[in-house]
Tab-separated table of C-alpha atoms and ligand atoms in Angstrom:
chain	number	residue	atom	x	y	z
P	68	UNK	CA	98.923	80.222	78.145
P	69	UNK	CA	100.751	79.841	81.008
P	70	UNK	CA	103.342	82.601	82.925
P	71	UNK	CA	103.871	80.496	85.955
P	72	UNK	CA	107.598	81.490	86.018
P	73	UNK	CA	109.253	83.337	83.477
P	74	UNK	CA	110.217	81.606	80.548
P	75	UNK	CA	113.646	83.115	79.636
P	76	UNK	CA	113.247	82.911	75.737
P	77	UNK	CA	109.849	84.990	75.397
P	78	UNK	CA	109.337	88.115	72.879
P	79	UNK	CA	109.714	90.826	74.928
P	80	UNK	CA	107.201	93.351	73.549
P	81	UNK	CA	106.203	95.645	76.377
P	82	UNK	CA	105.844	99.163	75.781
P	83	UNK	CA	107.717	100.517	78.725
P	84	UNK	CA	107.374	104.126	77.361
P	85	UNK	CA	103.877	103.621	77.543
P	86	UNK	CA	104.121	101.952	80.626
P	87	UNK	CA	106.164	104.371	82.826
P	88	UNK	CA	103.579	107.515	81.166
P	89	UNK	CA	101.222	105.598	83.331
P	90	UNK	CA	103.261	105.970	86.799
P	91	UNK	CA	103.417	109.467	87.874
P	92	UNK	CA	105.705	108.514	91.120
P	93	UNK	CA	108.659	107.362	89.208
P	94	UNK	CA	109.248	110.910	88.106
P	95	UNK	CA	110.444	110.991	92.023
P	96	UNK	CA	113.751	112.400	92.161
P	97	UNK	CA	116.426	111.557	94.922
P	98	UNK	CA	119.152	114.646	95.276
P	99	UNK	CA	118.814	115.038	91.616
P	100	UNK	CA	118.969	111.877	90.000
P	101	UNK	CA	115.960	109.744	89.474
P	102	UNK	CA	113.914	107.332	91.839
P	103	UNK	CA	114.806	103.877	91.185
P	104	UNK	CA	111.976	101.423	92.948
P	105	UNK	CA	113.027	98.501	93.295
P	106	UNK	CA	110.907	97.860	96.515
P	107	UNK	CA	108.315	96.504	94.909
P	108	UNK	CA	108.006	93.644	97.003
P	109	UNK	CA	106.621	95.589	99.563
P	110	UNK	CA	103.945	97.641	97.664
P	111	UNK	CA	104.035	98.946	93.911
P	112	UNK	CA	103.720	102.543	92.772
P	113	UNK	CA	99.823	103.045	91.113
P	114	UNK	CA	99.035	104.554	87.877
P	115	UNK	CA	97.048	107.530	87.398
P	116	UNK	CA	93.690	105.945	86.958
P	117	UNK	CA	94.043	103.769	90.223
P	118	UNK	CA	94.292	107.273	91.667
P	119	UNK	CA	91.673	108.784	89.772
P	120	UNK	CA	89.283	105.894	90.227
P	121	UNK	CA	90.034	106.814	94.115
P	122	UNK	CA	89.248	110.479	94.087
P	123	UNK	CA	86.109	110.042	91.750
P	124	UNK	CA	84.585	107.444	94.466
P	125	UNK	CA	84.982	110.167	97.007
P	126	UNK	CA	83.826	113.534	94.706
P	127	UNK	CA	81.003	111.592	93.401
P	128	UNK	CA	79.793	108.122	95.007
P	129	UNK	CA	80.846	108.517	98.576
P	130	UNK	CA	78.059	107.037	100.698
P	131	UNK	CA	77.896	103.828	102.692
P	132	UNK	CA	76.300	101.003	100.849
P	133	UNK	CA	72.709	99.529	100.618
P	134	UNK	CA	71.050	103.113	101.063
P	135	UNK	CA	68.186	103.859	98.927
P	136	UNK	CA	69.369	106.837	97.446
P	137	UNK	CA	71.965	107.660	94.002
P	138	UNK	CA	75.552	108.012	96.151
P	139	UNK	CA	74.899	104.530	98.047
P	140	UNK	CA	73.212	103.052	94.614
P	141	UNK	CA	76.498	104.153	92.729
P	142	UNK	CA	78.727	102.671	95.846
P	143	UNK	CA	77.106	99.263	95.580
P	144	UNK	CA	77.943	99.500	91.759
P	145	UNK	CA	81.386	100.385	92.613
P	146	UNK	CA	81.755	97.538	94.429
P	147	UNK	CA	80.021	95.394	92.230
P	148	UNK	CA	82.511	96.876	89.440
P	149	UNK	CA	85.547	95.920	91.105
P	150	UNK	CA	84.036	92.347	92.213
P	151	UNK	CA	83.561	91.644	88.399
P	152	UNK	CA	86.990	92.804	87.981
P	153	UNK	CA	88.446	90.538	89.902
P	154	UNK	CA	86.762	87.713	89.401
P	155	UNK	CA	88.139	88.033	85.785
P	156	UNK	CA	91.694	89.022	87.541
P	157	UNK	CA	91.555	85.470	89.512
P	158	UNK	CA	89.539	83.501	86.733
P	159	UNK	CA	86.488	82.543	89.357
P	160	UNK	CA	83.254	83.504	89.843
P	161	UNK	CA	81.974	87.245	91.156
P	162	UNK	CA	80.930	85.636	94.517
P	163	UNK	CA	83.776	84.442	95.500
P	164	UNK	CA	85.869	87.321	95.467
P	165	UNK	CA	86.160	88.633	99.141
P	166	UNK	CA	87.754	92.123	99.895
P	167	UNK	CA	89.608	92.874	103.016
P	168	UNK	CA	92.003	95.134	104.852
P	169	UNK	CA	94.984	93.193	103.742
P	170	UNK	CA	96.366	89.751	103.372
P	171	UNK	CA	97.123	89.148	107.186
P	172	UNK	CA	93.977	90.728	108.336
P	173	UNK	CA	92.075	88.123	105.957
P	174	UNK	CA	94.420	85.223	107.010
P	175	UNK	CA	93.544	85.766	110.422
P	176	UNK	CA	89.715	85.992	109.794
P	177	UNK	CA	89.862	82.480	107.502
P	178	UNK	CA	92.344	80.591	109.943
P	179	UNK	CA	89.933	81.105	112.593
P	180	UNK	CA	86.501	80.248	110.783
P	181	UNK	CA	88.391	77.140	109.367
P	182	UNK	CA	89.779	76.291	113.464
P	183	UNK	CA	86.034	76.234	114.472
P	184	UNK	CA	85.705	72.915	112.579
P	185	UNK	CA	88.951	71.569	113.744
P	186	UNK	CA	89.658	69.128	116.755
P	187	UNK	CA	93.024	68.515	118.552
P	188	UNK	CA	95.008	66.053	116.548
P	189	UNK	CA	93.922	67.586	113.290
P	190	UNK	CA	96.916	68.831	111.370
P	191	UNK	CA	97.791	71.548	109.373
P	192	UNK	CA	101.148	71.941	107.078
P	193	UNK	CA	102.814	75.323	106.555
P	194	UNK	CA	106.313	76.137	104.976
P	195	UNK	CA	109.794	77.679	106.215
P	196	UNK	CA	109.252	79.315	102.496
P	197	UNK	CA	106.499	81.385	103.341
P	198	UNK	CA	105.633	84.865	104.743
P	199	UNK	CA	104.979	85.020	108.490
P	200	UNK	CA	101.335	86.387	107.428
P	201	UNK	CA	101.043	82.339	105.969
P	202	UNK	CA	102.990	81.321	108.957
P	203	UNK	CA	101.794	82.512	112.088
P	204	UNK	CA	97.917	82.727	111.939
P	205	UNK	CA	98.002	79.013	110.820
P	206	UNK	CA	100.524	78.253	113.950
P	207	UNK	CA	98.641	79.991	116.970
P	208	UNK	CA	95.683	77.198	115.644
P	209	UNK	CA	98.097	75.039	117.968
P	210	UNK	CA	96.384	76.437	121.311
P	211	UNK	CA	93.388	74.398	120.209
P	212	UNK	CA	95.740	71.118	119.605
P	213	UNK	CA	96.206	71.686	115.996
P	214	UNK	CA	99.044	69.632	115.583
P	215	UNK	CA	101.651	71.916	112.802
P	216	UNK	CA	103.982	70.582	110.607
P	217	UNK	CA	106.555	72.477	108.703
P	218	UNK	CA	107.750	71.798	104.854
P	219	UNK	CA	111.433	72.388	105.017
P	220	UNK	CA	114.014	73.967	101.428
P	221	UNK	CA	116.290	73.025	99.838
P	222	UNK	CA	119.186	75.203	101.031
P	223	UNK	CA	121.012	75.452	97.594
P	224	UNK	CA	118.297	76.765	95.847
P	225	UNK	CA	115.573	77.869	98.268
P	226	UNK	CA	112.801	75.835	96.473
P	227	UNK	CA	110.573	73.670	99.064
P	228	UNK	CA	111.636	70.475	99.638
P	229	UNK	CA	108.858	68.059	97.869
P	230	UNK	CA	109.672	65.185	99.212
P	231	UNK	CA	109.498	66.487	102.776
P	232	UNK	CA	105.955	67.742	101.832
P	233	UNK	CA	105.296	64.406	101.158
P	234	UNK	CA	106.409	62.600	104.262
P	235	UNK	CA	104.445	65.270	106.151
P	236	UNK	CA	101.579	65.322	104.565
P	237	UNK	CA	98.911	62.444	105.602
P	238	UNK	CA	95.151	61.528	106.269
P	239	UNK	CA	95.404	63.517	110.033
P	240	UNK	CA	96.312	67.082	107.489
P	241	UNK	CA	93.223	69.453	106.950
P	242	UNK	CA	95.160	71.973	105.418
P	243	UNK	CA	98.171	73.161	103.436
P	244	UNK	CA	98.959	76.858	103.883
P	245	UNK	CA	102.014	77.856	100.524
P	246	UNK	CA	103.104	80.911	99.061
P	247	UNK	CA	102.287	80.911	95.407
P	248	UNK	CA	105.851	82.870	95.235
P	249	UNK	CA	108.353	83.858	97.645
P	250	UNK	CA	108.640	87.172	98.643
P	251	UNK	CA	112.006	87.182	99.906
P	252	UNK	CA	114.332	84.772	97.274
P	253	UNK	CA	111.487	84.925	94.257
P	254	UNK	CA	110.690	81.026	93.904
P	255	UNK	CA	107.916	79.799	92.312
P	256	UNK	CA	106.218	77.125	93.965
P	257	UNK	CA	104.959	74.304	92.062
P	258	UNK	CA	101.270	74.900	93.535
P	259	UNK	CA	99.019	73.474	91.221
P	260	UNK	CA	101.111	69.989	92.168
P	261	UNK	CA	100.877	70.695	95.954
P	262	UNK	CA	97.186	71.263	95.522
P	263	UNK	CA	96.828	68.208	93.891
P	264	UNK	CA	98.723	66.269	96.426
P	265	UNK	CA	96.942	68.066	99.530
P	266	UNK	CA	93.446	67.191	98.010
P	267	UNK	CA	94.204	63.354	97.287
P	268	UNK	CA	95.333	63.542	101.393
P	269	UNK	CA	91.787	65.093	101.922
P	270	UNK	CA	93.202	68.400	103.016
P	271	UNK	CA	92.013	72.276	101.707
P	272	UNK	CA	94.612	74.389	100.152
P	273	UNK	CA	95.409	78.069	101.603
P	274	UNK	CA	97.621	79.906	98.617
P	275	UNK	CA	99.469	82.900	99.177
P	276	UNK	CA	99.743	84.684	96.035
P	277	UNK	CA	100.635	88.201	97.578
P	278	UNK	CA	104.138	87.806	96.139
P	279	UNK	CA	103.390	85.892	92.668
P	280	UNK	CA	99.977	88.191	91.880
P	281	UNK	CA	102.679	91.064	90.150
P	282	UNK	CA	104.910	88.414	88.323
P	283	UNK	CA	102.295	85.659	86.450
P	284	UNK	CA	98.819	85.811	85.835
P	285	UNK	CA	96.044	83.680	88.452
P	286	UNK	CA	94.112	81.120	87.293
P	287	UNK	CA	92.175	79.755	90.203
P	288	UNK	CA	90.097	77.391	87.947
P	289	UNK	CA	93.334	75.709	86.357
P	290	UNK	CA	95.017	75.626	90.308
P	291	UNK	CA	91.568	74.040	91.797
P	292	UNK	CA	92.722	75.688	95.213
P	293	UNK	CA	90.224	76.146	97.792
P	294	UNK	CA	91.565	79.692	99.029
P	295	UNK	CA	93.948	82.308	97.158
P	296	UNK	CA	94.587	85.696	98.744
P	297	UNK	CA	96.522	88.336	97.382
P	298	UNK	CA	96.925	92.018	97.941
P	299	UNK	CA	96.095	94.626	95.247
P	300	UNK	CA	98.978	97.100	96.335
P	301	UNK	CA	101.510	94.600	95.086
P	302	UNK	CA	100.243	94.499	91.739
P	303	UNK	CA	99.803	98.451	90.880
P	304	UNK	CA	96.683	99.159	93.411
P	305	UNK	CA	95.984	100.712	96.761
P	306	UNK	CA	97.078	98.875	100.300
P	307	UNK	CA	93.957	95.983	100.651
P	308	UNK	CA	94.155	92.643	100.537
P	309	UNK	CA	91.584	90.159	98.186
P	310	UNK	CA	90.569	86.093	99.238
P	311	UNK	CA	89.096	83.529	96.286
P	312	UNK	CA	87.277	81.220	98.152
P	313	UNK	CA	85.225	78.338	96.579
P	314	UNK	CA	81.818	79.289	97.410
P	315	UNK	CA	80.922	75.801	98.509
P	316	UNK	CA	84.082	77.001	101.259
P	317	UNK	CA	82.179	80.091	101.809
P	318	UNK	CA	78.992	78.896	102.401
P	319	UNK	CA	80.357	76.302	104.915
P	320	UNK	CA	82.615	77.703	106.906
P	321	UNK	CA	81.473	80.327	109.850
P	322	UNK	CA	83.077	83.681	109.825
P	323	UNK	CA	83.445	85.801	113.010
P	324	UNK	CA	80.385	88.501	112.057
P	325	UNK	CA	77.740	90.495	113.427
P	326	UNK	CA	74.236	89.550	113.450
P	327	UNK	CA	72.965	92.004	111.006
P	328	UNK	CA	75.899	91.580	108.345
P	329	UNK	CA	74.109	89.270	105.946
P	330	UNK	CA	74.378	85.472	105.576
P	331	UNK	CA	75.049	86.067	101.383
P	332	UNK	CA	78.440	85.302	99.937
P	333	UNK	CA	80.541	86.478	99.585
P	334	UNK	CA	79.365	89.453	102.013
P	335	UNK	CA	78.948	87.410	105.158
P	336	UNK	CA	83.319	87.562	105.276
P	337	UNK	CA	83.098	91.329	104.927
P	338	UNK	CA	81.729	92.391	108.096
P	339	UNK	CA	81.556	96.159	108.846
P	340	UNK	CA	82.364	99.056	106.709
P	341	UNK	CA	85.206	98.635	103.923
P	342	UNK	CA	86.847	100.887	102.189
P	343	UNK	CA	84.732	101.675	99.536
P	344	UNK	CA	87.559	104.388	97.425
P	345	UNK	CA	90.018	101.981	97.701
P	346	UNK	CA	87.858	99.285	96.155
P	347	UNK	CA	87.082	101.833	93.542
P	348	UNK	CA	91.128	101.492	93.130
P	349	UNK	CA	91.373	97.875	92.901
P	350	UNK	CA	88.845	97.812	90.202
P	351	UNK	CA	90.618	100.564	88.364
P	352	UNK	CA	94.157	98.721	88.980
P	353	UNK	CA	93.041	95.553	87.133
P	354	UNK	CA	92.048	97.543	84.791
P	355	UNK	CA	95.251	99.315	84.342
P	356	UNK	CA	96.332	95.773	83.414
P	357	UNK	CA	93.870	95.151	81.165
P	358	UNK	CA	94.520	98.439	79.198
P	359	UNK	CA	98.142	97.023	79.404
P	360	UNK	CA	97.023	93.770	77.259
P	361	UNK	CA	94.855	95.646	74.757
P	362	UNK	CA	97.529	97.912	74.432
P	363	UNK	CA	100.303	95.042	73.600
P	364	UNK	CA	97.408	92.868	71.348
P	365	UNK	CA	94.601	94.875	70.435
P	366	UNK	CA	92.927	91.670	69.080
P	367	UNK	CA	92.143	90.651	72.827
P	368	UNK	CA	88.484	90.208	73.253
P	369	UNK	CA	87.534	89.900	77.169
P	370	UNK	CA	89.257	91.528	79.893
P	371	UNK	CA	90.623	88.200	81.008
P	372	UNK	CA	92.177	87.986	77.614
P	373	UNK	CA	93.672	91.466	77.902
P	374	UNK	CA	95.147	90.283	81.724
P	375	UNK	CA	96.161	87.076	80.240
P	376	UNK	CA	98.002	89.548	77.063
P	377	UNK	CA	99.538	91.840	80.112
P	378	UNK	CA	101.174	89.106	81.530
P	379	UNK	CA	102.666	87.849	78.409
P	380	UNK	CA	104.588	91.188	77.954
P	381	UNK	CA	105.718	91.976	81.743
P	382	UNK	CA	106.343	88.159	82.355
P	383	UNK	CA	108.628	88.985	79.347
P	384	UNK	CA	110.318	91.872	80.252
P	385	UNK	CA	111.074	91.163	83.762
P	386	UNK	CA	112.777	87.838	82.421
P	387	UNK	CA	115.194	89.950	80.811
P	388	UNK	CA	115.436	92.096	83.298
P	389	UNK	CA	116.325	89.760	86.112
P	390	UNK	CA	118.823	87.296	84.727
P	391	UNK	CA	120.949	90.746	83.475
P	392	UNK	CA	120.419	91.376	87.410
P	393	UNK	CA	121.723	87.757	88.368
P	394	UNK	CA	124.841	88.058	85.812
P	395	UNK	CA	125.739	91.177	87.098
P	396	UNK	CA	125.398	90.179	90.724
P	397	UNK	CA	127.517	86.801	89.981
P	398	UNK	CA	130.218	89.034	88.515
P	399	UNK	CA	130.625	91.013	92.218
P	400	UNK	CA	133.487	89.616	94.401
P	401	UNK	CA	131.450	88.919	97.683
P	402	UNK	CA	128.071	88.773	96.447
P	403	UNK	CA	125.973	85.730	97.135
P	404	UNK	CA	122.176	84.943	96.144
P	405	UNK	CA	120.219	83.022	97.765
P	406	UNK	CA	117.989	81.228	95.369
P	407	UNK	CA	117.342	80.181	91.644
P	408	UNK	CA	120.192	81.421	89.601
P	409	UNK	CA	120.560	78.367	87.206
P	410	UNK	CA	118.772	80.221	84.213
P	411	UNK	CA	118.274	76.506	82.892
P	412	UNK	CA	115.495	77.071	85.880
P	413	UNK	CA	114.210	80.538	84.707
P	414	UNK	CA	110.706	79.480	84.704
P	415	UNK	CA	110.897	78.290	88.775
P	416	UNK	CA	111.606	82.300	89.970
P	417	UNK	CA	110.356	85.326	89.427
P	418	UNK	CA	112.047	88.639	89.246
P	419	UNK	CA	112.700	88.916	93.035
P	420	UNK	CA	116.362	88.433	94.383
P	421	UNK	CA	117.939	88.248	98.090
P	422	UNK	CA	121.486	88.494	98.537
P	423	UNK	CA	124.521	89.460	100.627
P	424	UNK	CA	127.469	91.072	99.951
P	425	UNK	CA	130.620	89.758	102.020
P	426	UNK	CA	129.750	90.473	105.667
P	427	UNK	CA	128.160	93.828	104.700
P	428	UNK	CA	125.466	94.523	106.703
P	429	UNK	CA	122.259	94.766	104.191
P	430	UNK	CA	120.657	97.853	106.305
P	431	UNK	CA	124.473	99.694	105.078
P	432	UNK	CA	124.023	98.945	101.828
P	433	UNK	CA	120.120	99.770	101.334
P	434	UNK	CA	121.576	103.197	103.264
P	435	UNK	CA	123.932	103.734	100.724
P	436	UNK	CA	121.641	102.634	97.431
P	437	UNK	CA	119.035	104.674	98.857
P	438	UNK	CA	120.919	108.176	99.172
P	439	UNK	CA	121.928	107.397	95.170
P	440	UNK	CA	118.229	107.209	94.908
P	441	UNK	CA	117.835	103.290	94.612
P	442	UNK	CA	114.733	101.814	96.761
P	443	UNK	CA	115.708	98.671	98.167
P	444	UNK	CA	115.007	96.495	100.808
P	445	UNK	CA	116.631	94.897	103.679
P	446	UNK	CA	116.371	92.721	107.009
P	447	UNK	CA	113.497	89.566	107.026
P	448	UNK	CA	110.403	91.192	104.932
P	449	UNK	CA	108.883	89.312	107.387
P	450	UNK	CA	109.793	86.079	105.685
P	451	UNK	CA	111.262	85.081	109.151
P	452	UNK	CA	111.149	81.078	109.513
P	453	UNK	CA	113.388	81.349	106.274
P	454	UNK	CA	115.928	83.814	107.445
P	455	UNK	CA	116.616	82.149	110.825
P	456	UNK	CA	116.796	78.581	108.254
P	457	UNK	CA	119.391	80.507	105.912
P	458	UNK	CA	121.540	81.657	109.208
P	459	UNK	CA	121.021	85.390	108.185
P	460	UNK	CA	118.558	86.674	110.728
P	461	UNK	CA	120.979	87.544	113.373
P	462	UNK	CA	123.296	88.912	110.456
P	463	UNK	CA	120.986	91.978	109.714
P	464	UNK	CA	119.006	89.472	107.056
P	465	UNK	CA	119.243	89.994	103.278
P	466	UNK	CA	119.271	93.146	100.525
P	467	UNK	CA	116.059	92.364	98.464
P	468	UNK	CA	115.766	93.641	95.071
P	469	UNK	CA	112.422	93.329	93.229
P	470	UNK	CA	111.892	94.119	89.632
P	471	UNK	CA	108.446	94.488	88.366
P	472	UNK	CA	107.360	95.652	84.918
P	473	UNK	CA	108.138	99.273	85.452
P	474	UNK	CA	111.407	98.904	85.807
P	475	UNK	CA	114.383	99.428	82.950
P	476	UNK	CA	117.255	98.350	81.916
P	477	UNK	CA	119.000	101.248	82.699
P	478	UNK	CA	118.511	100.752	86.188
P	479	UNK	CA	119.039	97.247	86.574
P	480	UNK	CA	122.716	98.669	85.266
P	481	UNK	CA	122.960	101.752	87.611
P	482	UNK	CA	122.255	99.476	90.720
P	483	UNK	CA	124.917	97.080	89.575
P	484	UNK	CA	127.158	99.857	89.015
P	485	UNK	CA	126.117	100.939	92.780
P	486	UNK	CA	126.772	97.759	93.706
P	487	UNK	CA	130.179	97.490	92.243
P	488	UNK	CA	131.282	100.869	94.265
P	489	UNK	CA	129.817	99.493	97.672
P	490	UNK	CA	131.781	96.486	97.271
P	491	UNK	CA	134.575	97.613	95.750
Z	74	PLP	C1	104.278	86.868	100.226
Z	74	PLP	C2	103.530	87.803	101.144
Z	74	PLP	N1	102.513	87.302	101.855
Z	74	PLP	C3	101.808	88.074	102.689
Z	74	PLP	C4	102.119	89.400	102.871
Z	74	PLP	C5	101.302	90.210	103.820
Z	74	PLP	O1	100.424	90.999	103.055
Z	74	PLP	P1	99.614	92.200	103.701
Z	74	PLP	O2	100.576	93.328	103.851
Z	74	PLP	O3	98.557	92.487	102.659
Z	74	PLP	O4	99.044	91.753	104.967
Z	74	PLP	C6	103.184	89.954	102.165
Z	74	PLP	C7	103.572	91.366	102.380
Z	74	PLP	O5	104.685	91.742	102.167
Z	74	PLP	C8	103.901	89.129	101.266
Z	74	PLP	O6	104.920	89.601	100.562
């Protein structure tokens, strides 16, 4: 099955009463009416059991790991847990999951393992799509005489400009750094193409999927990518950030590590202590999923069949969600999105919009939403090569609304009623 994008016509069957029992937070009130989050973009609430699986680690396994006694023996099991967990989540094997502080921290380790191997001349293509964390760790490579080339959009419709890749992409290119989704306007990049195309160059392929991990479910095996990183407090976890990495990538390659940090993958990219409780939360986050899937088709077998089932229903529901969003948003005098709103295209976005309202500046109206209690989010998100592109970094950037699968109709209709006042 496939959820890349969100296909417009799908059976919505997601039990958001169900779902929203889950989420303590969104009980949150906001001078008496209820928390709307719509900032989901920039880190998800968690569900009870992520929290749970936190405190448990640190009432009853809290010890550091490798120790020959029960609290380190259940830590390394902990870990071991959550590494199963998401190796099912990305659809690879347990050894070539990779945990980390977050999804810039990670970058920055990979980008300069990979650099050791690279000579002046080599190049390495990034996009004006992307997050700065897919930007910028690739792009200070060019002290070493990397030689950086940059996939320009399409302006219209804030999709990445194929053709451009093309031209740019050639035998000197040793890597392609994309965003699996865009965090700012919500495209969906057509990766599993891009990979292809980097490989036949000879080039590796960097994916971000911080942005896409909430919206569509992974399959590393199907993209044949040589590096996917995500972070597990997008997508209903606690704030850490996860790398695939082929193993024949992580055997090669030479991370920055200490001497007594083993040579083993995936270990020998984890140097130092992690964070084992929040680990216990990524494992129990994925699992939240999971008991998402079973709960929409209890005939699902394997967890990656219940993750595969969860995505089916919030793919869904977000679909529904989003183009009432765009419709509404079209309908407001002023109002301009940036991005996919042709819902011929439905499947090539995900439930993520940017706009601007007249020459409002988006910091005034994230103000305003957020005193009616509606979390939004304004400025670059540090998706900064494509606000400067769009001419709206110097104008205070763009009001981002995200939708992910906690969110209801209702709200989608109280923001645009919020949005109706501010503009009116
Ligand atoms: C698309 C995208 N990539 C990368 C990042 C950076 O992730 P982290 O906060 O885990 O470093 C973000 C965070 O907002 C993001 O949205």
């Amino acid at each position: 099955m496939s959820t890349a994008g969100l296909n417009r016509s799908a059976v919505d069957t997601l039990d958001i009463g169900w779902v929203r029992g889950q989420f303590p937070s969104l009980q949150t009130k906001v001078n008496g009416q209820s928390a709307v989050f719509m900032d989901g973009p920039a880190g998800t609430q968690l569900p009870t059991q992520v929290m749970h699986a936190i405190q448990n680690y640190l009432m009853s396994a809290n010890a550091n790991t490798g120790g020959a006694f029960l609290t380190s023996r259940r830590s390394d099991e902990i870990i071991a847990g959550t590494r199963a967990a998401m190796s099912d989540f990305f659809h690879c094997d347990k050894d070539e999951v990779v945990f980390g502080q977050n999804m810039t921290t990670i970058t920055l380790g990979i980008s300069r393992a990979i650099a050791r191997e690279l000579k002046p001349g080599d190049e390495i293509l990034l996009t004006t799509l992307d997050h700065d964390a897919n930007f910028s760790p690739w792009k200070a490579l060019e002290e070493k005489g990397v030689v950086i080339r940059q996939v320009d959009i399409r302006e219209a419709d804030c999709t990445l400009d194929l053709e451009d890749l093309k031209r740019k992409l050639n035998e000197k290119t040793k890597l392609v750094a994309v965003g699996y989704a865009s965090n700012a306007v919500g495209t969906i990049n057509p990766v599993t193409e891009i990979t292809k195309l980097a490989h036949a160059a000879g080039a590796l392929v960097y994916i971000d999927a911080v942005h896409y991990a909430p919206h569509g479910l992974i399959d590393v095996k199907a993209l044949d990518c040589d590096f996917l990183v995500c972070s597990p407090y997008k997508f209903f976890g606690p704030h850490m950030g996860t790398l695939y990495g082929k193993r024949e990538h992580l055997q090669r390659f030479r991370p920055y590590k200490v001497r007594p940090c083993t040579e083993q993958v995936p270990e020998r990219w984890e140097s130092g202590t992690q964070v084992h409780e929040l680990i216990a939360g990524i494992g129990a986050a994925v699992e939240y999923l999971a008991e998402l899937g079973r709960h929409s088709d209890p005939s699902v077998k394997t967890r990656r069949e219940a993750l595969t089932s969860a995505y089916r229903t919030t793919v869904a529901h977000e679909t529904r969600l989003v183009w009432r969003l765009i419709d509404g948003l079209q309908a407001i005098s002023g109002a301009h999105i940036y991005g996919i709103t042709d819902a011929q295209r439905a499947a090539e976005r995900c439930s993520t919009i940017s706009l601007r309202i007249g020459n409002q500046h988006p910091t005034a109206i994230a103000t305003n939403l957020g005193e009616r209690g509606i979390f939004t989010w304004d400025g670059n998100y540090y998706a900064l090569n494509l606000t400067e592109r769009l001419g709206v970094e110097a104008l205070g950037g763009m009001l981002r609304i995200g939708l992910v699968h906690y969110n209801t109709m209702d709200e989608v209709e109280r923001l645009l009623a919020a949005l109706r006042e501010f503009a009116a």
